[in-house]
Coordinates of C-alpha atoms and ligand atoms in Angstrom, one line a residue:
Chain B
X1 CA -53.7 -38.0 35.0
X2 CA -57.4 -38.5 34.8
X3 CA -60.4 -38.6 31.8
X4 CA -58.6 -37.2 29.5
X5 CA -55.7 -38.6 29.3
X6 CA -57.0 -42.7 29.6
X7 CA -59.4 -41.3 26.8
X8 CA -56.7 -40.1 24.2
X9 CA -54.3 -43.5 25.3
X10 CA -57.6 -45.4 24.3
X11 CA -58.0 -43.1 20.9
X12 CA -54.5 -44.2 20.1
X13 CA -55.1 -47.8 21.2
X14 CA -58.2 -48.4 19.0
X15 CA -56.2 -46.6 16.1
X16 CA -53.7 -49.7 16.0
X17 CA -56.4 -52.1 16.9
X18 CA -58.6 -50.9 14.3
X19 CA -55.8 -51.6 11.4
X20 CA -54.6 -54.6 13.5
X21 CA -53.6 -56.2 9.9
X22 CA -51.0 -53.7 9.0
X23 CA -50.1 -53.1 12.5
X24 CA -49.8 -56.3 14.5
X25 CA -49.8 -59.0 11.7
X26 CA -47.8 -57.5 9.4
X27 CA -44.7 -56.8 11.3
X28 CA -45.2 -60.1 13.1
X29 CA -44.9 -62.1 9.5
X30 CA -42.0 -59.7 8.5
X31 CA -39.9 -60.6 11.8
X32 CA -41.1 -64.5 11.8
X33 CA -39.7 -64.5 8.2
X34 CA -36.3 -63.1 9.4
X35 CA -36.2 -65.1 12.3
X36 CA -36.6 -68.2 9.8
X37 CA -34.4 -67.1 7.4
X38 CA -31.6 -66.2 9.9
X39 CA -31.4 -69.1 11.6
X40 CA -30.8 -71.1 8.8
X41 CA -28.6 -69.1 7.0
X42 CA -26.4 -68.3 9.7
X43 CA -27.5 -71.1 12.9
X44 CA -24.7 -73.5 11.5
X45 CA -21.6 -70.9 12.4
X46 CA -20.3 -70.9 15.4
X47 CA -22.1 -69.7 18.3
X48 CA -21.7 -66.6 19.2
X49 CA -21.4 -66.9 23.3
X50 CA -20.1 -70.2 24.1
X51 CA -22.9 -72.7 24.9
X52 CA -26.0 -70.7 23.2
X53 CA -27.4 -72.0 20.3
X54 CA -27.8 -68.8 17.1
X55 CA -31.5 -69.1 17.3
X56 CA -31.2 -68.6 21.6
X57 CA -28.9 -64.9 20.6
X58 CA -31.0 -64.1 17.6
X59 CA -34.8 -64.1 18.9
X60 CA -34.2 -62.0 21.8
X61 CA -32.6 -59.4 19.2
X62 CA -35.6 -59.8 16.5
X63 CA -37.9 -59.2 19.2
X64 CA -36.6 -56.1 20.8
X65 CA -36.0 -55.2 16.9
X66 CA -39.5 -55.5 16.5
X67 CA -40.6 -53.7 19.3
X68 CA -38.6 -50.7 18.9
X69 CA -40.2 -50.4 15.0
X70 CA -43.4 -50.6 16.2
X71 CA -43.3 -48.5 19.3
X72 CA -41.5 -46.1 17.0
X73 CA -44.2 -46.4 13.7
X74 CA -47.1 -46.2 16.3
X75 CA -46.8 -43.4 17.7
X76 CA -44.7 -41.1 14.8
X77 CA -47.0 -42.3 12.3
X78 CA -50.5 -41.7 13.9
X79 CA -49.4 -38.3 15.0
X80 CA -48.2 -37.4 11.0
X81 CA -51.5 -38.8 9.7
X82 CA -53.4 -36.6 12.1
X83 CA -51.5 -33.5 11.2
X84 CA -51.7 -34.2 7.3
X85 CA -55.5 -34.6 7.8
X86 CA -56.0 -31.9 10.1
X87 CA -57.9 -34.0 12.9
X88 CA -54.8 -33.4 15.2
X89 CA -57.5 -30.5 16.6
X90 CA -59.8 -31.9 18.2
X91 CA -56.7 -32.9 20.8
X92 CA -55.3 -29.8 20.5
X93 CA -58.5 -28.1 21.4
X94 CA -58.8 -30.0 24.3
X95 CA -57.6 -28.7 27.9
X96 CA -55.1 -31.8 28.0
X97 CA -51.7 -30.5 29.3
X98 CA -48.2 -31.4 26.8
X99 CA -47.5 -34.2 29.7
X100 CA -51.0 -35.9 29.3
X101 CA -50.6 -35.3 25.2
X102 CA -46.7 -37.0 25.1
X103 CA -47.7 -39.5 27.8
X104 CA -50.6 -40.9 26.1
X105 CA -48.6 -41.3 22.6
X106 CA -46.0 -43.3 24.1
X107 CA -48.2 -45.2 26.0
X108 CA -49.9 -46.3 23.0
X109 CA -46.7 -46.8 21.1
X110 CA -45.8 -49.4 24.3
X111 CA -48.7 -51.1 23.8
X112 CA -48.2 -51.7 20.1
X113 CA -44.4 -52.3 20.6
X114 CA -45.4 -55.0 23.3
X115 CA -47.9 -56.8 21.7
X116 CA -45.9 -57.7 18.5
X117 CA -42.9 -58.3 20.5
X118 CA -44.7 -60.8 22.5
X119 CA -46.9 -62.1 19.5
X120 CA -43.2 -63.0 18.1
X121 CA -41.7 -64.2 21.2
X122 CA -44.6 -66.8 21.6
X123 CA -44.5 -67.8 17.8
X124 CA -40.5 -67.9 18.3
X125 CA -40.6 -70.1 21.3
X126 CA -42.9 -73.0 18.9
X127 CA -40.2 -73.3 17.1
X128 CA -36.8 -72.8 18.9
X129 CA -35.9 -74.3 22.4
X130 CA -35.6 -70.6 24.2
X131 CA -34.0 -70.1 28.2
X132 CA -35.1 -67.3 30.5
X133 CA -32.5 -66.1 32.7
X134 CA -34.0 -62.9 34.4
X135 CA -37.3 -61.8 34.0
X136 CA -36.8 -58.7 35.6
X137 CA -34.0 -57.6 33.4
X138 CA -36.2 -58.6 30.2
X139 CA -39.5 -56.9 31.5
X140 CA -37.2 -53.5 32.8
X141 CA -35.4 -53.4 28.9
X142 CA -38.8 -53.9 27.5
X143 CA -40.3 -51.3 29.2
X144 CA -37.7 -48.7 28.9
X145 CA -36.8 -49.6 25.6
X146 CA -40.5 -49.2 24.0
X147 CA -40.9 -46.1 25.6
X148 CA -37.6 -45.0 24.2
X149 CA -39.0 -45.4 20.6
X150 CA -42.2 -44.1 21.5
X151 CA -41.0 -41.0 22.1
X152 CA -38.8 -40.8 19.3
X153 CA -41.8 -41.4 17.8
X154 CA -43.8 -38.3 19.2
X155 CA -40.6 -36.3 18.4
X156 CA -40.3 -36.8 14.8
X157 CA -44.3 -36.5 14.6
X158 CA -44.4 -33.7 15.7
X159 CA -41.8 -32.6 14.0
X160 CA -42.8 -33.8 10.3
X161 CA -45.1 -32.2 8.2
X162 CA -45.9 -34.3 5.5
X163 CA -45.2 -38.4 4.8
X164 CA -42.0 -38.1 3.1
X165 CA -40.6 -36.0 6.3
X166 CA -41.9 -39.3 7.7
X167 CA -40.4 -41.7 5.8
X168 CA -37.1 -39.7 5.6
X169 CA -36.9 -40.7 9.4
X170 CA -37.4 -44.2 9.0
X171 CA -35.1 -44.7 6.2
X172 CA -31.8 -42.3 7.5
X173 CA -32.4 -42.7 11.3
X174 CA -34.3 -46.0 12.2
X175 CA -33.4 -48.4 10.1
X176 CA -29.6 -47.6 10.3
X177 CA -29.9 -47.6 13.8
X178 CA -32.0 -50.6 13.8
X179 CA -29.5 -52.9 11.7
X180 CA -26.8 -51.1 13.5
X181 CA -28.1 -52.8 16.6
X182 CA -26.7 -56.2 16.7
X183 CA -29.9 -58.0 16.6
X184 CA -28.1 -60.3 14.3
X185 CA -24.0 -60.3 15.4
X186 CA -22.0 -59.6 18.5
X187 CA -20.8 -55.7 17.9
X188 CA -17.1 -57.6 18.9
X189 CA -17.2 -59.5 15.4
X190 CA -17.1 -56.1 13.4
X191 CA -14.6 -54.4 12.1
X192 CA -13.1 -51.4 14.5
X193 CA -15.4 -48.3 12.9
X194 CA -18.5 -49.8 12.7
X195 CA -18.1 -51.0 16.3
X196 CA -17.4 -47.7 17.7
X197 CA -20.5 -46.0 15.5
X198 CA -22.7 -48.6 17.3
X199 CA -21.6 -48.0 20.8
X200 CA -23.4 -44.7 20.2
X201 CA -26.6 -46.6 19.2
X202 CA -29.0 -46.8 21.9
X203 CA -30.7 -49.5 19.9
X204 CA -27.9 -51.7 20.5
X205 CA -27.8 -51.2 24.6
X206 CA -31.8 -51.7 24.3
X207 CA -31.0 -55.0 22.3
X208 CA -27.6 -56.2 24.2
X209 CA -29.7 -55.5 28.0
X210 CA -32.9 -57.1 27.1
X211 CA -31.0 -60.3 25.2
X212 CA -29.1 -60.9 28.2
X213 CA -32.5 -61.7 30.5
X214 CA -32.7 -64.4 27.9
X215 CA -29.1 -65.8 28.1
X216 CA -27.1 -64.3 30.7
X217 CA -24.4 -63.2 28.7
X218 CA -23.9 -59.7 26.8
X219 CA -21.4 -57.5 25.2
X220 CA -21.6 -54.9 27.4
X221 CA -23.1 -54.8 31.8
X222 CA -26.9 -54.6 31.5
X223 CA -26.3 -51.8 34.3
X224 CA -24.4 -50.0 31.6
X225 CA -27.3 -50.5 29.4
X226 CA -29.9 -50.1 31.9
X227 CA -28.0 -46.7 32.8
X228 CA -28.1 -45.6 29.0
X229 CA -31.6 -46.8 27.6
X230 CA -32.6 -44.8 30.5
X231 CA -31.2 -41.6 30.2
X232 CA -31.9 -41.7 26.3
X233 CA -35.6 -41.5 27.7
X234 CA -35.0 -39.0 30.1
X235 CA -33.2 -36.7 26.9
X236 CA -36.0 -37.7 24.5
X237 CA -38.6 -36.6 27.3
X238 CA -37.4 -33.8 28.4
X239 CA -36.6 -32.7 24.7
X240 CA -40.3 -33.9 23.4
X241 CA -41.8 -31.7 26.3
X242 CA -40.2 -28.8 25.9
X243 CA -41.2 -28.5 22.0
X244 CA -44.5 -29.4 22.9
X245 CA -44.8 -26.4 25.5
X246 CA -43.3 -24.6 23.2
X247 CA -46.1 -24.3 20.7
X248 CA -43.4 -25.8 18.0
X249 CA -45.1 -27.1 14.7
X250 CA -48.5 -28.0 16.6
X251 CA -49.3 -24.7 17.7
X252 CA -47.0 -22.2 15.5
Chain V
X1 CA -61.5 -5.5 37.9
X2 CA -64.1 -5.4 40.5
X3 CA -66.5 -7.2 37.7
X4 CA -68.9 -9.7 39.4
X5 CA -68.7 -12.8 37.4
X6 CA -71.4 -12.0 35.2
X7 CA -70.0 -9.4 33.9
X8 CA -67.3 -10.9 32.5
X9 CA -67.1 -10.4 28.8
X10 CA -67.3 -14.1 26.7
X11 CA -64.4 -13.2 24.6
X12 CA -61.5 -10.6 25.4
X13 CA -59.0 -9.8 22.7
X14 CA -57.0 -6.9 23.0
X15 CA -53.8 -5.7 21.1
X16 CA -53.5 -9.0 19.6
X17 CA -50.8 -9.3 16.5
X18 CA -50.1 -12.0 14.2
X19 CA -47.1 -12.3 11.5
X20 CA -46.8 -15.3 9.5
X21 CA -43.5 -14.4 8.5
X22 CA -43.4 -11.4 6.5
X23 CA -46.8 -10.9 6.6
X24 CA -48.7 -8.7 9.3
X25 CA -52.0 -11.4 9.2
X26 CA -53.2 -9.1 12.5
X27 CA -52.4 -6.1 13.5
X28 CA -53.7 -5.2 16.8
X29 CA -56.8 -6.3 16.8
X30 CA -59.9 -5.2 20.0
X31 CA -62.7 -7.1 20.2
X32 CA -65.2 -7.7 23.7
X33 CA -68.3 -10.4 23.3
X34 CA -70.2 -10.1 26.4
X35 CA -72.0 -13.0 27.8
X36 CA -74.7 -14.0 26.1
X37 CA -74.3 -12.4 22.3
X38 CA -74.6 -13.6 19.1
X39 CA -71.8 -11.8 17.9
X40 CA -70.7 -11.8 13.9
X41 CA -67.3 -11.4 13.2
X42 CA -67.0 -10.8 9.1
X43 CA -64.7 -10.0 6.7
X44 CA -63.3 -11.3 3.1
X45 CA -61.5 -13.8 2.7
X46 CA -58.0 -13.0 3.7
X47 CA -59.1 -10.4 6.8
X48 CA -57.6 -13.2 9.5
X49 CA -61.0 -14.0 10.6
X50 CA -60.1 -17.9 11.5
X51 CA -56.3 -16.5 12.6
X52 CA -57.5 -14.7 15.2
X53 CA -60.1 -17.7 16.2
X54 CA -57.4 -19.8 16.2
X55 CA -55.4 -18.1 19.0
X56 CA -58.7 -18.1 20.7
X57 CA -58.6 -22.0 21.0
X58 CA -54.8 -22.3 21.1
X59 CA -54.6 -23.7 18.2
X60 CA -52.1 -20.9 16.9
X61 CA -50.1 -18.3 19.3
X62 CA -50.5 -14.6 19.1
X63 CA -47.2 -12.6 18.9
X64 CA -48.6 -9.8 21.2
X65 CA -51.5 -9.0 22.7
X66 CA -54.4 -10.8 25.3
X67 CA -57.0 -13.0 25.1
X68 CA -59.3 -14.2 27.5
X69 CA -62.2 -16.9 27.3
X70 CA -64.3 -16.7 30.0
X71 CA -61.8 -14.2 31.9
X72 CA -59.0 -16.8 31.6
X73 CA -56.0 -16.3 29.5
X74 CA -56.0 -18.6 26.5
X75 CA -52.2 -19.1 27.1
X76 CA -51.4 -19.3 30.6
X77 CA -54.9 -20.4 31.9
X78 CA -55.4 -22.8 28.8
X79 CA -57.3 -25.5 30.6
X80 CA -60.4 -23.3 31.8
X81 CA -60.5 -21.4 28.5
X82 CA -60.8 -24.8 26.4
X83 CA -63.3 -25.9 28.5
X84 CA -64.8 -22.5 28.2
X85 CA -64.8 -22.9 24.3
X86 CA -66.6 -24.5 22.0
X87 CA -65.1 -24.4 18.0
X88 CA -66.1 -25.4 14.7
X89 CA -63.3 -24.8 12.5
X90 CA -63.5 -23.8 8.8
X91 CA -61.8 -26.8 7.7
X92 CA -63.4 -29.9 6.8
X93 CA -61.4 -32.1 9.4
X94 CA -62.5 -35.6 10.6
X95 CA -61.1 -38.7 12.0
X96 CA -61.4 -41.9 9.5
X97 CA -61.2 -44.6 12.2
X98 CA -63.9 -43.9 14.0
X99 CA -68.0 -43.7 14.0
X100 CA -70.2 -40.6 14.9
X101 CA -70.4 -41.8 18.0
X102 CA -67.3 -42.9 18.5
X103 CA -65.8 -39.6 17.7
X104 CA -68.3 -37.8 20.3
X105 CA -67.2 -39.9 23.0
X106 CA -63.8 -39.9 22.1
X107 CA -63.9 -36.0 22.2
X108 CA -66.0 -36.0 25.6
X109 CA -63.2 -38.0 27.0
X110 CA -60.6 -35.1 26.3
X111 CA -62.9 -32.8 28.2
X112 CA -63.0 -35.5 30.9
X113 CA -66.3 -36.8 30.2
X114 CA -66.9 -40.2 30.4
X115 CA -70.9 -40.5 30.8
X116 CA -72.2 -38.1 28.2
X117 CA -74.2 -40.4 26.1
X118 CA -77.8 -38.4 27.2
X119 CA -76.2 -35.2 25.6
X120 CA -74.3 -36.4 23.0
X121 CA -77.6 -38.1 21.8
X122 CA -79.6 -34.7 22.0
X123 CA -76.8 -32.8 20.1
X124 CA -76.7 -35.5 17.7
X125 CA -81.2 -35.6 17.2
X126 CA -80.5 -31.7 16.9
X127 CA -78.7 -31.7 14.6
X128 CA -80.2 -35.0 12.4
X129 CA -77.4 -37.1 12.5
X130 CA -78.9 -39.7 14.9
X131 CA -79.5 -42.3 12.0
X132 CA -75.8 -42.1 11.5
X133 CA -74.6 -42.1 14.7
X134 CA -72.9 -45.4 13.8
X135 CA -71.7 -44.8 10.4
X136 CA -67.7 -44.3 10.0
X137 CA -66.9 -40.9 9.2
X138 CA -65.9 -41.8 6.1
X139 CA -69.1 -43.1 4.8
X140 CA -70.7 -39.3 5.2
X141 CA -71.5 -36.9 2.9
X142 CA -69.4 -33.7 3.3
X143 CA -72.8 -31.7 4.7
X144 CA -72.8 -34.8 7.7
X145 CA -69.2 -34.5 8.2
X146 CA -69.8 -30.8 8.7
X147 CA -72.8 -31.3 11.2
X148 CA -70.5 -33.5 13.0
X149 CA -68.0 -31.0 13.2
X150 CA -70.4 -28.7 14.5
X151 CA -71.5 -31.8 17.3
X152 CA -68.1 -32.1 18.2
X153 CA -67.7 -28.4 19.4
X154 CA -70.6 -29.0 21.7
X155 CA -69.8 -32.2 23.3
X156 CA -68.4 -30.9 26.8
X157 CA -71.3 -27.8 27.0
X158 CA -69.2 -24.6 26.3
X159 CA -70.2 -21.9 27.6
X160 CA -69.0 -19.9 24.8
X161 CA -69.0 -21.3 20.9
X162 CA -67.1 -20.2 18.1
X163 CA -68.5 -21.2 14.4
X164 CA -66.1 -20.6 11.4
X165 CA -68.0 -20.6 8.8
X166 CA -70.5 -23.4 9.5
X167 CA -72.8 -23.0 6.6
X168 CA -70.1 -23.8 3.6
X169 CA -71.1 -26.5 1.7
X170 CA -74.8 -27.4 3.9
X171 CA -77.9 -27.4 2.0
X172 CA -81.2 -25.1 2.6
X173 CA -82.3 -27.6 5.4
X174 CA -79.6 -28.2 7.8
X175 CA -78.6 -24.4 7.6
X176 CA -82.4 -24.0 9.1
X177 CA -81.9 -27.1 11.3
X178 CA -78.7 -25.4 12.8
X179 CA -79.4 -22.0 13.1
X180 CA -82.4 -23.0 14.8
X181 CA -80.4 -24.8 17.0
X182 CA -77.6 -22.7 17.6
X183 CA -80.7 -19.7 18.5
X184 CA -81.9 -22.2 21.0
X185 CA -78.2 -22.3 22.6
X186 CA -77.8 -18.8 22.6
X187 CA -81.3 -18.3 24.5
X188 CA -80.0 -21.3 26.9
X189 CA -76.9 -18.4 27.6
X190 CA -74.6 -19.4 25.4
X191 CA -72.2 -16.9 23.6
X192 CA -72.1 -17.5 19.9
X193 CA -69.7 -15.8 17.7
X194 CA -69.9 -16.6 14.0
X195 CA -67.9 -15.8 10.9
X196 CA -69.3 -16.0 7.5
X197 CA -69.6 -15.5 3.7
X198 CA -73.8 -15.0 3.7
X199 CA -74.2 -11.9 5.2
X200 CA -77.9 -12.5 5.2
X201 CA -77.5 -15.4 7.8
X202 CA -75.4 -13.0 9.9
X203 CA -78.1 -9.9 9.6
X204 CA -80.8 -12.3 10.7
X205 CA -79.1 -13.7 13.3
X206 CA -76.5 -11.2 15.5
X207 CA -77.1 -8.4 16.8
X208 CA -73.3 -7.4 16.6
X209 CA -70.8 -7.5 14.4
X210 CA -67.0 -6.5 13.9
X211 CA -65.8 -6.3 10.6
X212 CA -62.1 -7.6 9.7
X213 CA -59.7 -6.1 6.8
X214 CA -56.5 -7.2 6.6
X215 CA -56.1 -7.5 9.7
X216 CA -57.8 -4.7 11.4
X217 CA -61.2 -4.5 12.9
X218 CA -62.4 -1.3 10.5
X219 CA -66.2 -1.5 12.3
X220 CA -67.2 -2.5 15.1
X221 CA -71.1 -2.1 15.7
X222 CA -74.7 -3.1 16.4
X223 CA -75.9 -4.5 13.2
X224 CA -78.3 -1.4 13.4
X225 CA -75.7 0.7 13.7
X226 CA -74.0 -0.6 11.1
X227 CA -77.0 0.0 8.9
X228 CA -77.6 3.5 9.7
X229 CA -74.3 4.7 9.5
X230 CA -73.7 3.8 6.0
X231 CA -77.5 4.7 5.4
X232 CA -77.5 1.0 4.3
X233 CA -81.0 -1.1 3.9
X234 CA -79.1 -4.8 4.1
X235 CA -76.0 -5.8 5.6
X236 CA -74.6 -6.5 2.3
X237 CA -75.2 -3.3 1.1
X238 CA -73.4 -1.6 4.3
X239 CA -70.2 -4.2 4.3
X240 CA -69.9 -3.1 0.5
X241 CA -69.5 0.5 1.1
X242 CA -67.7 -0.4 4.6
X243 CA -65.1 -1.8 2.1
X244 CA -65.2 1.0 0.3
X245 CA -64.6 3.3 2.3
X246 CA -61.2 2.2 4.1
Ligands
ATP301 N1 -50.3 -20.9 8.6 C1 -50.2 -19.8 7.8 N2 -49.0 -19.6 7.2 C2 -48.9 -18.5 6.5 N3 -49.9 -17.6 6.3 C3 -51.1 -17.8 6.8 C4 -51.3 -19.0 7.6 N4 -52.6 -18.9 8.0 C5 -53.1 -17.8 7.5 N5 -52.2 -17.2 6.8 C6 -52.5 -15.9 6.1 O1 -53.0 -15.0 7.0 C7 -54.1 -14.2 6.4 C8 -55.3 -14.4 7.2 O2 -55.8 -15.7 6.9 P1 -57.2 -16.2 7.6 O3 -57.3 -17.7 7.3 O4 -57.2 -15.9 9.0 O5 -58.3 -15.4 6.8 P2 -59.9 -15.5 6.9 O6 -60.3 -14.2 7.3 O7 -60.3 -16.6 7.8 O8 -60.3 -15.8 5.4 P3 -61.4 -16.7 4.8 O9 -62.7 -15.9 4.8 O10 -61.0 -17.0 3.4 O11 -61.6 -18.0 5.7 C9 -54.1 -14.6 5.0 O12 -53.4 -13.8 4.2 C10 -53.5 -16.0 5.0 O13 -52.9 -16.3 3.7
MG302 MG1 -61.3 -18.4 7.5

C-alpha cells in the first residue's frame, strides 16, 4: 500500500477534520449528555457486577457506543455524499485497487471512531472514578470493533444511492443494534427474547469484550467476543471486497 | 501483435456493447485513436458518446467487447490504463471540502504523486486559475469549476486525455485559453479525444472524427473526408446530412 492509498486515508481524514464540529464535538456532547443523564437516573440501583459502581459498567459501554456510530457515520456517510455529488470519480478514476479503496475508508472511519471515543473516555474519567483492568483487551476490542463499523460503513455506502437509503440504515439497523447492545444493562436483566435477539448483535460482544478491559467482569468470555467481533470483520471484508471487485453500484 | 511500442494505437475499442437495462446504449461499437491524434468523437445527445468514455476510464463496465488504453485492457490491466488516461467528464463534479490546490494534490496522490507542486502550478497558470488556487471549490464560478475539472485530468501527465464536452458553460476566453492549451499538449504527444456540441471547435481542431447514433459509429473519417463525401463546406453542414442519411 503506497501514495495512493496514505493519500485517499488523508482525503477522508481531512473530510472529518474539516467539519470537526458536527463530527467530533457533536457526538462527544450527545454521549457526555447520556453519560450524565444515565448515571443519575439509574447510578442509585444496584450495581450490576458486584463491587462496580453504574458509572464504572456504563462509560466503557457509552464509549464503545460512540465509537461504533462514528466509525460507522464516517465512513457510510462520506462515501453517500460523494456518490450523490458525483465526486466519487476522481477515486474511481484513479489506478487504486478495491483493497487500497475499502482499506482507506475504514481506516478513516477508525480514526474518527477513536478520537470521539477517547475525547469521551478522557471527559468521562473528570468526572467518574474509572479502573483499568487490561489494556490489551481494551486497545484489541477497540481496534476490531471500529473497524467492524467502518466497514459496515463502506458496505451500506456503497450500497446506498441517495440520503434516505442512508438514513434508512441508521434508523432500522444501527440504532437497533446500537441500543440492543447493552451499553446501558447486563443482557442477563432482560426478558428471555430480547436476550436471545441480542446474542446475535455483534455490537453487544464489541461492547461486553471491550467493557471487561475496564472491569474484569462480562457477560460472556472476551475470547468468545474477541472470536466473534473478529470474524464479523472478516465477513464484512470479505463481503465489502467482493462487491467492490464486482463493479456493484460504483461501477455498474 | 508484433507492433513496436509506438505503434500502439491511444485508444482500442472493439465490439464494445452497452445495455442499460432494456436499452441497447452501444451496440458494438470500433473505434482506434493512434498515438498522437486529436481525435473528435460526436454525436447528439443520446448517441452514448460519454457511455462509451466511461468504460474507457472504468468508471462503467462494458457488457462485451475490448478496450485498451495504451495497449492495456481497461478491465484487467486497470492500473496502467488509468494512469494512461486522463478525463474530464461532462458532469459538473467537484469536492466541497477542499481548495484548488488541495483538490490537485489530493488527486496527484491517487496517482501516487506526492511532489507535483511544479506541474500542478503550470497546469493551473495554463489554465488561469492560479489566483484561485486557494479558494474552496465552492466559492467558484461554474466556468472555474470546469477549468479545474479540466486540471484535475492532467495532474499525473496522461499520456492520453479524454474531454467530454469541456466547452459547456466557458465563456469566449477560456475556450481560447484551453484549446490553446490542450493544442500545446497534443504537439507535446499527447492523444486528445474530444466530444462536443460546437462542431466548429471540433473542425478547427481534429483532424478525425467518428460520429455516434444511437449507439453506432455511422462515420468514421478524416474531417476532410468527411467533408468531401457529403460534398459538405462545414462540418455542420456534413453531420446534418450524416444524420440524414442513416
Ligand atoms: N446510468 C444510466 N442508466 C440508464 N440509462 C443510461 C445511463 N447512462 C446513460 N444512459 C442512456 O444511454 C444513452 C446514451 O447516453 P450517453 O450519456 O452516453 O449519451 P451522450 O452521447 O453522452 O449524450 P450527450 O451529448 O447528451 O452528453 C442515453 O439514452 C441515456 O439515456
Ligand atoms: Mg455525454
Amino acid at each position: 500500500m503506497g501514495v495512493g492509498f496514505a493519500t485517499l486515508l488523508e482525503k477522508e481524514v481531512l473530510r472529518f477534520w474539516k467539519v470537526s464540529f458536527q463530527t467530533l464535538l457533536a457526538p462527544l456532547v450527545s454521549t457526555l449528555l447520556y453519560l450524565v443523564v444515565f448515571a443519575q437516573v439509574l447510578g442509585q440501583r444496584d450495581s450490576i457486577y458486584p463491587g462496580i459502581s453504574y458509572a464504572a459498567f456504563l462509560v466503557p459501554g457509552l464509549v464503545m457506543m460512540a465509537m461504533l456510530q462514528n466509525a460507522f457515520a464516517n465512513s457510510s456517510s462520506s462515501l453517500v455524499q460523494s456518490k450523490v455529488t458525483g465526486n466519487l470519480v476522481f477515486v474511481l478514476l484513479t489506478p487504486l485497487s478495491e483493497g487500497e479503496f475499502f482499506g482507506a475508508y475504514v481506516l478513516a472511519a477508525m480514526v474518527r471512531g477513536i478520537m470521539v471515543g477517547s475525547v469521551v473516555l478522557i471527559a468521562a474519567w473528570l468526572f467518574f472514578s474509572l479502573s483499568v483492568f487490561s489494556g490489551v483487551w481494551i486497545l484489541v476490542f477497540c481496534l476490531l470493533s471500529t473497524f467492524m463499523a467502518g466497514a459496515l460503513g463502506v458496505l451500506a455506502g456503497v450500497w446506498a444511492e441517495k440520503f434516505d437509503q442512508m438514513a434508512a440504515w441508521q434508523n432500522f439497523l444501527i440504532l437497533p443494534l446500537t441500543f440492543l447492545s447493552g451499553a446501558f444493562y447486563s443482557l442477563h436483566s432482560l426478558p428471555p427474547l430480547w436476550h436471545l435477539i441480542s446474542r446475535f448483535n455483534p455490537f453487544f460482544y464489541a461492547i461486553d469484550g471491550f467493557r471487561y478491559g475496564f472491569i474484569g467482569a462480562s457477560d460472556v468470555s472476551p475470547w468468545s467476543s474477541l472470536v466473534i467481533v473478529g470474524s464479523t470483520c472478516l465477513a464484512l471484508s470479505w463481503t465489502t471486497l467482493a462487491l467492490l471487485r464486482s463493479g456493484w453500484r460504483l461501477r455498474p | 501483435m508484433g507492433d513496436s511500442a509506438t505503434s500502439l494505437p491511444a485508444i482500442k475499442i472493439r465490439g464494445a456493447e452497452k445495455y442499460f437495462g432494456a436499452l441497447h446504449a452501444l451496440r458494438g461499437v470500433d473505434i482506434t485513436v493512434e498515438q498522437g491524434e486529436f481525435f473528435a468523437l460526436l454525436g447528439p445527445n443520446g448517441a452514448g458518446k460519454t457511455t462509451l468514455i466511461s468504460m474507457l476510464a472504468g468508471l462503467t463496465r462494458a457488457d462485451r467487447g475490448v478496450l485498451e488504453v495504451m495497449g492495456h485492457a481497461v478491465d484487467r490491466d486497470y492500473r496502467q490504463a488509468r494512469r494512461a488516461l486522463g478525463v474530464v467528464p461532462q458532469e459538473l463534479v467537484f469536492d466541497p471540502f477542499f481548495t484548488v490546490r488541495e483538490a490537485l494534490r489530493l488527486q496527484s496522490g491517487y496517482f501516487g504523486l506526492r511532489h507535483n507542486d511544479d506541474w500542478i502550478d503550470e497546469i493551473l497558470s495554463n489554465l488561469q486559475l492560479t489566483d484561485k488556487a486557494d479558494t474552496n471549490m465552492r466559492a467558484l464560478s461554474g466556468g472555474m469549476k470546469r477549468r479545474v475539472l479540466i486540471a484535475q485530468a492532467l495532474v499525473h501527465r496522461p499520456p492520453v486525455v479524454v474531454l467530454d464536452e469541456p466547452t459547456a458553460g466557458v465563456d469566449v476566453e477560456l475556450r481560447q485559453t484551453l484549446w490553446k492549451f490542450v493544442r500545446r499538449l497534443n504537439g507535446e504527444g499527447h492523444t486528445i479525444l474530444l466530444t462536443t456540441h460546437y462542431l466548429e471547435e471540433a473542425e478547427a481542431l481534429c483532424r478525425r472524427v467518428a460520429v455516434l447514433r444511437q449507439g453506432q459509429v455511422v462515420a468514421c473519417d478524416t474531417m476532410a473526408g468527411l467533408l468531401q463525401a457529403r460534398q459538405a463546406s462545414t462540418l455542420e453542414e456534413a453531420f446534418v446530412a450524416l444524420l440524414r442519411e442513416v
